[in-house]
Amino acid sequence: RVGFVFQSPRLIPWKTILKNVRFSLESDGSIPKNEWNEMAERALELVGVADFKEYFPNQLSGGMQTRAAIARALAINPEIILMDEPFSSLDEITGRRMRSELLSIWERLHPTVVFITHDMLEAVFLAERVVLLTPRPMQVCTSFAIDVPRPRSYSDEALFHVQKQVLESFEQMWRETE
């Protein structure tokens, strides 16, 4: 099972948050209908928006919509979650909170998460491994193991050191492709 979280939440505007999360269960096809509400509500609880399950997307902030989108991905109990810059449109404070909450969810459930980002600090804060890709044709340029112990702090000097290494590799790759 693969869960998807896109760059924008892509919630269905005429469905409540609960029904948006249920939609992923309906689409899966392998989950019995009598379990949809319980699974959807559990996912909403996990991301902290259960109290807003009867709200529509336009009634929620961007951060809450992102949480609902993550709940939609988690509801199917995925083995892999593909996340395409889900926090890029959030302000820095909300983004940091969401990253910490994502790590908390990951520590409880342990799915494999493939997280796409252009933010090097976000990458080294979240990841166990950062992979740099080349421009077209896309190939793996290099990868870095992030050996900074958890829990991590944004002010951790070790994160800045790893971020610097990643940025230096990125700049070198960029110069070579010009």
Coordinates of N, CA, C and O in Angstrom, one line a residue, residues 9-10 19 37 46-48 56 73 79 107 113 118 145 149 168 178:
P9 N -2.6 20.3 -0.7 CA -3.4 19.2 0.0 C -4.4 18.4 -1.0 O -4.7 17.3 -0.7
R10 N -4.9 19.1 -2.0 CA -5.8 18.4 -3.0 C -7.0 17.8 -2.3 O -7.3 16.6 -2.7
K19 N -14.8 12.8 5.2 CA -15.2 12.2 3.9 C -14.0 12.2 3.0 O -13.8 11.3 2.1
N37 N -15.1 4.5 8.6 CA -15.2 5.6 9.5 C -14.1 5.5 10.7 O -13.5 6.5 11.0
L46 N -4.6 10.9 14.7 CA -3.1 10.8 14.7 C -2.5 12.1 14.3 O -1.4 12.5 14.8
V47 N -3.1 12.9 13.4 CA -2.5 14.1 12.9 C -3.1 15.4 13.6 O -2.7 16.5 13.3
G48 N -4.0 15.1 14.6 CA -4.5 16.2 15.4 C -5.6 17.1 14.9 O -5.7 18.2 15.3
F56 N -15.3 21.6 6.3 CA -14.9 21.5 4.8 C -13.5 22.1 4.7 O -13.1 23.0 5.5
A73 N -3.5 10.0 3.6 CA -2.4 9.0 3.2 C -2.2 7.9 4.2 O -2.0 6.8 3.9
E79 N 2.5 1.1 3.6 CA 3.9 0.6 3.8 C 4.9 1.7 3.4 O 6.0 1.8 4.0
E107 N 7.8 7.6 13.9 CA 8.4 6.8 15.0 C 7.3 5.9 15.6 O 7.7 4.8 16.0
V113 N 9.2 6.4 4.2 CA 8.7 7.7 3.6 C 9.8 8.2 2.6 O 10.9 8.3 2.9
H118 N 13.1 20.7 -1.8 CA 14.2 21.6 -2.3 C 14.9 22.3 -1.1 O 15.8 23.0 -1.3
A145 N 24.3 9.7 4.2 CA 23.7 9.2 5.4 C 23.7 10.3 6.4 O 24.7 11.0 6.6
P149 N 21.9 12.0 15.7 CA 20.9 11.3 16.6 C 19.6 12.0 16.7 O 19.5 13.2 16.5
E168 N 27.2 21.9 -0.6 CA 28.5 21.9 -1.4 C 28.4 20.9 -2.5 O 28.8 21.2 -3.7
E178 N 26.2 22.9 -15.9 CA 26.0 24.2 -16.7 C 26.6 24.1 -18.0 O 27.6 23.5 -18.3

